[in-house]
Coordinates of N, CA, C and O in Angstrom, one line a residue:
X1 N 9.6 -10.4 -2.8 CA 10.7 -10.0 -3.6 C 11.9 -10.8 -3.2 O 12.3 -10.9 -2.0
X2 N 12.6 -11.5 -4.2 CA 13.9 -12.1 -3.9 C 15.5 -11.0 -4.4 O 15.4 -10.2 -5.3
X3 N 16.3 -11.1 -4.0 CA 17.3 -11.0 -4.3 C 18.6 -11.6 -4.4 O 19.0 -11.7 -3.2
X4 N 19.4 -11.9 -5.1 CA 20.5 -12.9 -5.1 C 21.6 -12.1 -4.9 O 22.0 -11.2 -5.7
X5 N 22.4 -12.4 -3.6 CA 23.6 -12.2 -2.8 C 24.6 -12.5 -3.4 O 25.2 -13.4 -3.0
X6 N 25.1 -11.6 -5.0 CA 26.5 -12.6 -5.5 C 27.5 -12.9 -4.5 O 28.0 -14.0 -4.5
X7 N 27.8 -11.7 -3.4 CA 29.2 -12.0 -2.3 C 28.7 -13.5 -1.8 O 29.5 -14.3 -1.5
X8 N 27.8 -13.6 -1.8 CA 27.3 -15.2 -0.6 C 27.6 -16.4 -1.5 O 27.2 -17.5 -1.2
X9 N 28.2 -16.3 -2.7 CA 28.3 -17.7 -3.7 C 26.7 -18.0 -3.9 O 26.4 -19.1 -4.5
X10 N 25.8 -17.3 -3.6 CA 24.2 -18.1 -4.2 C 23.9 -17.8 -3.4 O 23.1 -17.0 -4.0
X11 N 23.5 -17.5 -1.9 CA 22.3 -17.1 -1.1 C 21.5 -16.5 -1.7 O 21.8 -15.6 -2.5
X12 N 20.3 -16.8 -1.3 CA 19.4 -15.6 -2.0 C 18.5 -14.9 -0.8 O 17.9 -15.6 0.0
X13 N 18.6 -13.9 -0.8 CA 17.9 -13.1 0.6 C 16.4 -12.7 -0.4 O 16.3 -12.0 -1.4
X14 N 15.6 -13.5 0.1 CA 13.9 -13.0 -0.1 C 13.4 -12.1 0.9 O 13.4 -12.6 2.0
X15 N 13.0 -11.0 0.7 CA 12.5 -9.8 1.2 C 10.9 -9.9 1.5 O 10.1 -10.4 0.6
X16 N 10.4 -9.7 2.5 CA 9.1 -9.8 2.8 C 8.2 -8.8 3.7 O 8.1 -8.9 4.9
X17 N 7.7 -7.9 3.0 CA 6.9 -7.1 4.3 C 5.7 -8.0 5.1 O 4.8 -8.8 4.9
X18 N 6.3 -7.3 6.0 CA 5.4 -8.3 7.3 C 5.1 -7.0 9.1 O 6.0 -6.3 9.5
X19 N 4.1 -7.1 9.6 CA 3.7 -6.5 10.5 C 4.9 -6.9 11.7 O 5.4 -7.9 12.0
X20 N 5.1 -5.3 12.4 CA 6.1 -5.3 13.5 C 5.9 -5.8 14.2 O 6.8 -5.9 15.0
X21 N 4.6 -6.7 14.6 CA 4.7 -7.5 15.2 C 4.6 -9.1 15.1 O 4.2 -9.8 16.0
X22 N 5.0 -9.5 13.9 CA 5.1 -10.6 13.0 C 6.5 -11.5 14.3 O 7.5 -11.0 14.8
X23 N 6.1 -12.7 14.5 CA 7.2 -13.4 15.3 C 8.6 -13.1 14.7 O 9.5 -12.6 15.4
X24 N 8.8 -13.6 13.2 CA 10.2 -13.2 13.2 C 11.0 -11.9 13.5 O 12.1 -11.9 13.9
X25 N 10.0 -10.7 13.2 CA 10.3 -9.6 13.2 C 10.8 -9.3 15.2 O 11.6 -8.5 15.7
X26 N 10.0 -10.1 15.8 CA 9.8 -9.7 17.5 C 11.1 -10.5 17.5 O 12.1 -9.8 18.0
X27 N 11.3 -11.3 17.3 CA 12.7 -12.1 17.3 C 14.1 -11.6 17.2 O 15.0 -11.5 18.1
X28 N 14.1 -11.4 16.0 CA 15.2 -9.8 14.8 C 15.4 -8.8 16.2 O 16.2 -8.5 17.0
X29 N 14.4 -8.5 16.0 CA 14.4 -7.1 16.6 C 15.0 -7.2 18.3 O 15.6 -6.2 18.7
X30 N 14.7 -8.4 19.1 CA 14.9 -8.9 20.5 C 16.6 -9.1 20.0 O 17.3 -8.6 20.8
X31 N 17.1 -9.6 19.1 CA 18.5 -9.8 18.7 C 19.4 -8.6 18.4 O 20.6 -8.7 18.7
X32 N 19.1 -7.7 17.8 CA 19.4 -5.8 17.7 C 19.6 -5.5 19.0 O 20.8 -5.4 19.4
X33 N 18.3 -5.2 20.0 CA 18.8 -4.6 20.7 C 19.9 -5.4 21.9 O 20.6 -4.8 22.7
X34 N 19.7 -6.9 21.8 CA 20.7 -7.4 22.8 C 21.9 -6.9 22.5 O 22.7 -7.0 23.3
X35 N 22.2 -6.4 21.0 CA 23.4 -6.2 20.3 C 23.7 -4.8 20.8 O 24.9 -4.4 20.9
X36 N 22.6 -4.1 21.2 CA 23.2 -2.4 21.8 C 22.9 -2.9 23.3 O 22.6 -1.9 24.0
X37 N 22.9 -3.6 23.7 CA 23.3 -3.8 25.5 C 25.3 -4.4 25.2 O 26.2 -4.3 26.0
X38 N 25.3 -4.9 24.1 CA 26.7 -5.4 24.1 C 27.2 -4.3 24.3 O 27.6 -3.8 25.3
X39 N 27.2 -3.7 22.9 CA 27.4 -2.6 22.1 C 27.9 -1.1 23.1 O 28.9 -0.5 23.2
X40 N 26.5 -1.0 23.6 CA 26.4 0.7 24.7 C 25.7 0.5 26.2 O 25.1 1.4 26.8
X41 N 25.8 -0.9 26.4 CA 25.5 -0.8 27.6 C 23.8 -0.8 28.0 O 23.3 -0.9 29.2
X42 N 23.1 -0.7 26.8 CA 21.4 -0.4 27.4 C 21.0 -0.8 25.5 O 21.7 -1.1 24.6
X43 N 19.3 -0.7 25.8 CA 19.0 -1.0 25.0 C 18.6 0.7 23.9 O 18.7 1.8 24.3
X44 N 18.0 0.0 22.7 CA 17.5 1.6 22.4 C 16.4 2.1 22.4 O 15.4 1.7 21.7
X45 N 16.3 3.0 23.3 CA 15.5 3.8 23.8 C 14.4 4.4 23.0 O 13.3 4.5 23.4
X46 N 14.9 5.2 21.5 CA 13.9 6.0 20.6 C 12.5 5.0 20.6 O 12.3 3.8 20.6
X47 N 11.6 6.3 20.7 CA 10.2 6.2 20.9 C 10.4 4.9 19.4 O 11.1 5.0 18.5
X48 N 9.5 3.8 19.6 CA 8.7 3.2 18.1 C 7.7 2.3 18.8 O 7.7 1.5 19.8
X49 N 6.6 2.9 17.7 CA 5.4 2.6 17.8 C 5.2 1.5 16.7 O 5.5 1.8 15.6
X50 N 4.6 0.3 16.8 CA 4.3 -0.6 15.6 C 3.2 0.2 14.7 O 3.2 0.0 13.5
X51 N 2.6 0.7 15.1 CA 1.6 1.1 13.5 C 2.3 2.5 12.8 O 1.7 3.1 11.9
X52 N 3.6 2.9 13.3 CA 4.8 3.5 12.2 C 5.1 3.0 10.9 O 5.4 3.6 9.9
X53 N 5.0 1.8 11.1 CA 5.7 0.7 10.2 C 4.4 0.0 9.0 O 4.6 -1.0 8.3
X54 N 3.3 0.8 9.1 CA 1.9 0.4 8.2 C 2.1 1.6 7.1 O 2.3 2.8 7.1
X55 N 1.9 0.6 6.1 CA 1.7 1.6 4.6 C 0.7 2.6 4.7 O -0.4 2.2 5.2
X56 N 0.8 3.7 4.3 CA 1.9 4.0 3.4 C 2.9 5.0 3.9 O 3.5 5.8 3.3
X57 N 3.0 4.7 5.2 CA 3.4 5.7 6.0 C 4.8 4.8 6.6 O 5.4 5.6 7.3
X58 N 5.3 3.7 6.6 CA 5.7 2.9 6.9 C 5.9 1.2 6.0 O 5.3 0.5 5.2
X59 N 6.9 1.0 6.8 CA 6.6 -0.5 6.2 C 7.9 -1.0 6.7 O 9.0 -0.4 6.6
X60 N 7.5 -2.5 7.4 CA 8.2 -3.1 8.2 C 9.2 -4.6 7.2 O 8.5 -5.5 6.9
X61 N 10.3 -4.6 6.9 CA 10.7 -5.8 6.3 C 11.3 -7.1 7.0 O 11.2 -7.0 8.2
X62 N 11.7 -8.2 6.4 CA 12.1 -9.5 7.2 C 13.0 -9.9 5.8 O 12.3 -10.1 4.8
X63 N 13.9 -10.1 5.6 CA 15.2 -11.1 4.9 C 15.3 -12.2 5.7 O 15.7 -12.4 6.8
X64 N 14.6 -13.3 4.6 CA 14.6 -14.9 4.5 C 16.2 -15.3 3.9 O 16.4 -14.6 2.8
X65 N 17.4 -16.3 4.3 CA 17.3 -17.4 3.2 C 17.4 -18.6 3.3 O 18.0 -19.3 4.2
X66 N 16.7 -18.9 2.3 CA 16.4 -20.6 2.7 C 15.4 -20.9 4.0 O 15.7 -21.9 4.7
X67 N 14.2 -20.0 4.1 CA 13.3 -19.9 4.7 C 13.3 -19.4 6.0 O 12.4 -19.1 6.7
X68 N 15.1 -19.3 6.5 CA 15.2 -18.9 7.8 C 15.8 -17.2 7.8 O 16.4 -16.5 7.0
X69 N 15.2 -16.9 9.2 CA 14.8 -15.1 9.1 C 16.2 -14.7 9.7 O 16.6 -15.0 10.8
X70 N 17.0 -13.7 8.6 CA 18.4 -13.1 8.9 C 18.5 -12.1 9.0 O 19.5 -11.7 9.7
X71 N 17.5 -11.1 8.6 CA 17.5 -9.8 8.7 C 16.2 -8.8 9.0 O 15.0 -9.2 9.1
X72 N 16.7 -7.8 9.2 CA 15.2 -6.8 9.1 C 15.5 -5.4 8.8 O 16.7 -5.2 8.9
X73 N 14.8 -4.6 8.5 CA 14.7 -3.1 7.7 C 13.8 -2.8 8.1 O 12.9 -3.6 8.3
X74 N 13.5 -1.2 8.3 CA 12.4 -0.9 8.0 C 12.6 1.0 7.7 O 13.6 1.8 7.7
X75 N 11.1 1.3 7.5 CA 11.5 2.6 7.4 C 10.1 3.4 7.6 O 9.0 3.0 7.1
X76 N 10.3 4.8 8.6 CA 9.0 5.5 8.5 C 9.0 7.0 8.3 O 9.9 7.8 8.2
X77 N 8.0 7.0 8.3 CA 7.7 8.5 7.8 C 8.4 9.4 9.0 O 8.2 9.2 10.2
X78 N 9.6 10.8 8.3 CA 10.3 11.4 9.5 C 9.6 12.9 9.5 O 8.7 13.2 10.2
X79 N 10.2 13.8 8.6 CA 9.7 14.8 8.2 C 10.7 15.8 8.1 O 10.7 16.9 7.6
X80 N 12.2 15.0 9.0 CA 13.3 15.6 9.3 C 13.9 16.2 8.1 O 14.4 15.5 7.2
X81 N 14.0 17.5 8.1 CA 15.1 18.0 7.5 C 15.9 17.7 7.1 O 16.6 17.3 8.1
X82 N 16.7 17.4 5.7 CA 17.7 16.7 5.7 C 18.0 17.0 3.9 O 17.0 16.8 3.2
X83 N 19.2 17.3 3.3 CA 19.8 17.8 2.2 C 18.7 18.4 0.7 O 18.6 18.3 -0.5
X84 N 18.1 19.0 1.8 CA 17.0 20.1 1.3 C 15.8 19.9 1.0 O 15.3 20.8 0.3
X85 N 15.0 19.0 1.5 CA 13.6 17.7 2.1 C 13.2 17.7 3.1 O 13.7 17.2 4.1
X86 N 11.8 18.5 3.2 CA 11.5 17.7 4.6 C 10.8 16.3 4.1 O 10.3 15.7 5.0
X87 N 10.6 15.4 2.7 CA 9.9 14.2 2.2 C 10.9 13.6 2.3 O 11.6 13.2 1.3
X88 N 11.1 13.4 3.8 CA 11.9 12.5 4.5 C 11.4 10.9 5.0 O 10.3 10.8 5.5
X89 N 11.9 10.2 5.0 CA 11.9 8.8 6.2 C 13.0 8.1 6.4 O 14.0 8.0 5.6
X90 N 12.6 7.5 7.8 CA 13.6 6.9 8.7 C 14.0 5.9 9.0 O 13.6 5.4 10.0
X91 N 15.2 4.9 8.1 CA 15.6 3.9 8.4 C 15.5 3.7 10.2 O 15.9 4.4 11.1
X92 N 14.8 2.1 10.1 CA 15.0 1.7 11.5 C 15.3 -0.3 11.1 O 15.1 -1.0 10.2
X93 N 15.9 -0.3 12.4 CA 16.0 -2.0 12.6 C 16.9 -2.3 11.8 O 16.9 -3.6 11.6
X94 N 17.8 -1.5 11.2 CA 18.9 -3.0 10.3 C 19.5 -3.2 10.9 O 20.0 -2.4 11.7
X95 N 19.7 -4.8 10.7 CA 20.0 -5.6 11.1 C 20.0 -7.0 10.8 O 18.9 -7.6 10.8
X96 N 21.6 -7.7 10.6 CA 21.6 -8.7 10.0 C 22.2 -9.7 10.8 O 23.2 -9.3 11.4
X97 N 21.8 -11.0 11.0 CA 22.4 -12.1 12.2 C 23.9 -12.5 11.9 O 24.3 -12.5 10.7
X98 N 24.4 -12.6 12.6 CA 26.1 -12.4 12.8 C 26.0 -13.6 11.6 O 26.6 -13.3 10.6
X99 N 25.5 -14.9 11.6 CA 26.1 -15.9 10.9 C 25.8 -16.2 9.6 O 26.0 -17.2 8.9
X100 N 25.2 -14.7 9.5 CA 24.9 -13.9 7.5 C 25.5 -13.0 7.6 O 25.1 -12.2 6.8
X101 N 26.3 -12.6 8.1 CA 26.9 -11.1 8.2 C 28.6 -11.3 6.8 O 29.3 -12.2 6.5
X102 N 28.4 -10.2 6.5 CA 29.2 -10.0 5.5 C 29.0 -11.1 4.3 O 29.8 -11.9 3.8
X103 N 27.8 -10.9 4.0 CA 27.5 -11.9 2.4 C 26.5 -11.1 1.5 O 26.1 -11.6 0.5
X104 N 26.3 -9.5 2.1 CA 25.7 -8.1 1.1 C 24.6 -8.5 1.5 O 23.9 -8.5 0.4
X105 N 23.8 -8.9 2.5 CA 22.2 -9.2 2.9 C 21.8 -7.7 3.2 O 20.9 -7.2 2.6
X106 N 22.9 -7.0 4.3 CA 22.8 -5.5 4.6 C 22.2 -4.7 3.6 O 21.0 -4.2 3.5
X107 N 23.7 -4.5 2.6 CA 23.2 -3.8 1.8 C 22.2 -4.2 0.7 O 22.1 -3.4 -0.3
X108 N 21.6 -5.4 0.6 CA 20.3 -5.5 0.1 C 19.0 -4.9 0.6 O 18.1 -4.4 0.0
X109 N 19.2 -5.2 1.5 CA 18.1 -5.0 2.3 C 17.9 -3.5 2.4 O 16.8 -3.1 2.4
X110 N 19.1 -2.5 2.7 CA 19.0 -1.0 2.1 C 18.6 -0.5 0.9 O 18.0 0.5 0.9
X111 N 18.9 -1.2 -0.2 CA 18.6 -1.0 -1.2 C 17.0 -1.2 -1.5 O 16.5 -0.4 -2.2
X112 N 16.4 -2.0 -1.1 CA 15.2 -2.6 -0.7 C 14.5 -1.3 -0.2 O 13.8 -0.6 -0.8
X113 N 15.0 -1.3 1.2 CA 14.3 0.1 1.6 C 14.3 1.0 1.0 O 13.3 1.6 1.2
X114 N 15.3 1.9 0.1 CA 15.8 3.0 -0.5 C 14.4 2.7 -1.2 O 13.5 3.4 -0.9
X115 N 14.3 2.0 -1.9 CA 13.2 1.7 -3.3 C 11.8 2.0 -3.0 O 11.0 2.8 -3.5
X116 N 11.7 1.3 -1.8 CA 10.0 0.8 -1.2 C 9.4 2.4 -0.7 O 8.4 3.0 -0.9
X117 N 10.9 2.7 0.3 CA 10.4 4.6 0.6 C 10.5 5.1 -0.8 O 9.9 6.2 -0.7
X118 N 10.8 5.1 -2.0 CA 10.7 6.0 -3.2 C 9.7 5.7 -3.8 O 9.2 6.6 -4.4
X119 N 9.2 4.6 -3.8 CA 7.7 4.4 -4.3 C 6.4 4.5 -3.6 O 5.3 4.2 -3.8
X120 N 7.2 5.1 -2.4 CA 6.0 5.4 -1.3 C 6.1 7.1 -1.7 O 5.2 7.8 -1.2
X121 N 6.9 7.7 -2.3 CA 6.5 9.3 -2.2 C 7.9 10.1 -1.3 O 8.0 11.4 -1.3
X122 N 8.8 9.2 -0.7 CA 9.9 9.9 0.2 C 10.8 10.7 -1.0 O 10.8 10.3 -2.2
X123 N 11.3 11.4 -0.7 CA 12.5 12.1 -1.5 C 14.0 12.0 -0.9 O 15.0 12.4 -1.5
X124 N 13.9 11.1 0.5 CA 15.3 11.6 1.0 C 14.6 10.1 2.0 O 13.4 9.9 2.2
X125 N 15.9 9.3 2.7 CA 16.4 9.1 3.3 C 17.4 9.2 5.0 O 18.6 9.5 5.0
X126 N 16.8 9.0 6.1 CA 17.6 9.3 6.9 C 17.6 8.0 8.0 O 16.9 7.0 8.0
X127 N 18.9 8.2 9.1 CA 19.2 7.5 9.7 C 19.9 7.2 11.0 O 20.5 8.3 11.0
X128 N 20.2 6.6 12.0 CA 20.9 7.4 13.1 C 21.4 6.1 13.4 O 20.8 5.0 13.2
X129 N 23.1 6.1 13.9 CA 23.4 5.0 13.9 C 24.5 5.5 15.2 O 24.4 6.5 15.8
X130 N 25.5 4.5 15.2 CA 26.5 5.2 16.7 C 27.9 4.7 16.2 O 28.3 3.9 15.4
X131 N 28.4 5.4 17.1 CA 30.3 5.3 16.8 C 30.5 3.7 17.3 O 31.6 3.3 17.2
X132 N 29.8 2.9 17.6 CA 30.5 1.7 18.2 C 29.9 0.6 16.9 O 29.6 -0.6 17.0
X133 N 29.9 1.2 16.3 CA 29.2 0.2 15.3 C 29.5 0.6 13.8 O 28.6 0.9 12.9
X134 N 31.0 0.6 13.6 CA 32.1 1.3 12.5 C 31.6 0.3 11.4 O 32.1 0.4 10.3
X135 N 30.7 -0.6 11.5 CA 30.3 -1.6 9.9 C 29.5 -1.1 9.6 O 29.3 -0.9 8.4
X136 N 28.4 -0.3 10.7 CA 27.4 0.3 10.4 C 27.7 1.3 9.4 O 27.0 1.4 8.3
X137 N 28.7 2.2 9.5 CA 29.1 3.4 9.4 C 29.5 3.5 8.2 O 29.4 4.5 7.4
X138 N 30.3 2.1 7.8 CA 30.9 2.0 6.6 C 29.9 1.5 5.6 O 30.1 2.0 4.5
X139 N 29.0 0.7 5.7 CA 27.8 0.6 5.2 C 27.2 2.0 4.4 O 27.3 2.3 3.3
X140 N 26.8 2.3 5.0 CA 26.5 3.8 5.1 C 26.6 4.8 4.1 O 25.7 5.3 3.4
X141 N 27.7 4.9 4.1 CA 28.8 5.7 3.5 C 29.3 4.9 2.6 O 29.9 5.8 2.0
X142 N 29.6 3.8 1.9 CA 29.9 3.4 0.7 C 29.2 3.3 -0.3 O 29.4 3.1 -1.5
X143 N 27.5 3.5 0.6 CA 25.6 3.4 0.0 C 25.5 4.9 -0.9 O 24.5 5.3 -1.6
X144 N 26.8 5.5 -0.4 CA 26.0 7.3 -0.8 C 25.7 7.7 0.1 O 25.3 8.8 -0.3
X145 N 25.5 7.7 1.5 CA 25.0 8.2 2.8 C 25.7 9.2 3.2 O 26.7 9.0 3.9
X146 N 25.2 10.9 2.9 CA 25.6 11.8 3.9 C 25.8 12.0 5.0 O 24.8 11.6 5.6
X147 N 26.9 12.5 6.0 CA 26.7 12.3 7.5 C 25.9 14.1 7.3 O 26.3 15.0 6.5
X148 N 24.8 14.1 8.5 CA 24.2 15.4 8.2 C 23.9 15.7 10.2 O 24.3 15.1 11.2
X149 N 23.0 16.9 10.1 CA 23.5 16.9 11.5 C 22.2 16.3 12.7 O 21.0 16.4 12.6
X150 N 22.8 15.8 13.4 CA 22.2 14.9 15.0 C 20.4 14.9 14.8 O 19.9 16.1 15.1
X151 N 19.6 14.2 14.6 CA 18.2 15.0 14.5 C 17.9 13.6 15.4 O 18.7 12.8 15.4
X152 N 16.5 13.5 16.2 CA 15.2 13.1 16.9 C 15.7 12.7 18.1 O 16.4 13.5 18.7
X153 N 15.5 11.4 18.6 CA 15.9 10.9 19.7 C 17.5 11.1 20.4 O 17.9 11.5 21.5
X154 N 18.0 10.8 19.6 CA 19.5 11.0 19.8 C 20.5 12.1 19.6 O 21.7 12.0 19.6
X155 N 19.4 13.6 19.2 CA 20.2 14.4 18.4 C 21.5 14.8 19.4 O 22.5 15.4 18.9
X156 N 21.4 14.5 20.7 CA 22.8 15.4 20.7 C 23.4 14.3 21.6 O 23.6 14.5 22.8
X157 N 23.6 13.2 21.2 CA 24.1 12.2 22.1 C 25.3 11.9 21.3 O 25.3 11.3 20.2
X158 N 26.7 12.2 22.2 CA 27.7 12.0 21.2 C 28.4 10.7 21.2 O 29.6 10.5 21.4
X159 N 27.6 9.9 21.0 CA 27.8 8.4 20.1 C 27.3 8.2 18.9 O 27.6 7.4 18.0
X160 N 26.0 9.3 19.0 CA 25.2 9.2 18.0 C 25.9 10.1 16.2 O 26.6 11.1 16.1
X161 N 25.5 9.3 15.3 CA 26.3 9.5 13.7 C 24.5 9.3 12.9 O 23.7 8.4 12.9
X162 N 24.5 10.5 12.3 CA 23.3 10.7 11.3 C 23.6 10.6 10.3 O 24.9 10.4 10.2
X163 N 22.9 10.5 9.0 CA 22.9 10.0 7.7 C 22.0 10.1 6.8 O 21.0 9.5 6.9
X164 N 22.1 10.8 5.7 CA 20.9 11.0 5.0 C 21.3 10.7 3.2 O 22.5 10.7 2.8
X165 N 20.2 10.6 2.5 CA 20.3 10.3 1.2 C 19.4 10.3 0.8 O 18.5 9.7 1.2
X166 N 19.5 11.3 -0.5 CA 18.8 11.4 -1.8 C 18.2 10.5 -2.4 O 18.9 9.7 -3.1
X167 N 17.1 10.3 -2.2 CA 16.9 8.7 -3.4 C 15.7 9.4 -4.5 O 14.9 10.3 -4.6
X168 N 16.6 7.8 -5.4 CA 15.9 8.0 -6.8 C 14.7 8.1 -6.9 O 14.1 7.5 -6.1
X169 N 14.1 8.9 -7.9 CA 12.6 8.5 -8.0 C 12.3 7.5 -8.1 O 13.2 6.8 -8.5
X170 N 11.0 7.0 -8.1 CA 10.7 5.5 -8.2 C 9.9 5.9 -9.7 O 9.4 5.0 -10.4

């Protein structure tokens, strides 16, 4: 799947599911969390398992452009409670490389996921993100994202900021 970045003057972020443990994805993902040792001092901890991220129960993404790997998404099956659903799943991994950052690759790539969990059967959206990461937040929340309350790994860690959303049917 491609999508064209009008904010980027022309980039086009190509969307690609690919296995969690696909090189680019171990790469992306090695680049996130160095970003929560900047960030909070440690890496993140919540349990993830690679075969979370296998259809149809999952599914793992990679944002190409111009063949090189800028982002990742993904999302799995939660079950969590959240604005009256338990046909929930769980954004994980976004994340976009500083030197694509603010050209709408993010919120493509959300959009992307919103879709892929609605044609998988999800009814709702969720998310867990932290106070030190206010782009995250604003992302978020300009997407439609309820803040709802603390759920799985992080539920009561007060850095931690939850998020949930209704998505369309597919």
């Amino acid at each position: 799947m491609e999508v064209r970045s009008p904010e980027a003057g022309g980039d086009r972020l190509r969307v690609v599911r690919v296995d969690y443990g696909h090189p680019d994805a171990v790469a992306l993902i090695e680049q996130v969390q160095e970003e929560y040792v900047t960030r909070y001092g440690g890496r993140d901890e919540s349990p993830v398992e690679p075969d979370m991220f296998v259809p149809p129960t999952g599914s793992f993404f990679v944002g190409y452009v111009g063949g090189t790997p800028v982002a990742t998404g993904a999302w799995r099956r939660s079950g969590v409670e959240a604005l009256g659903t338990t046909g929930t799943a769980e954004v994980k991994r976004m994340y976009v490389v500083p030197a694509a950052q603010r050209r709408g690759h993010a919120r493509r790539m959300l959009e992307h996921l919103e879709r892929t969990a609605a044609e998988a059967g999800y009814e709702a959206l969720v998310l867990e993100t932290g106070l030190r990461q206010p782009e995250a937040m604003a992302l978020y929340e300009s997407c439609g994202y309820a803040s709802v309350p603390g759920f799985g790994y992080y539920k009561d860690a007060p850095l931690s900021r939850c998020y949930a959303k209704v998505l369309t049917p597919a």
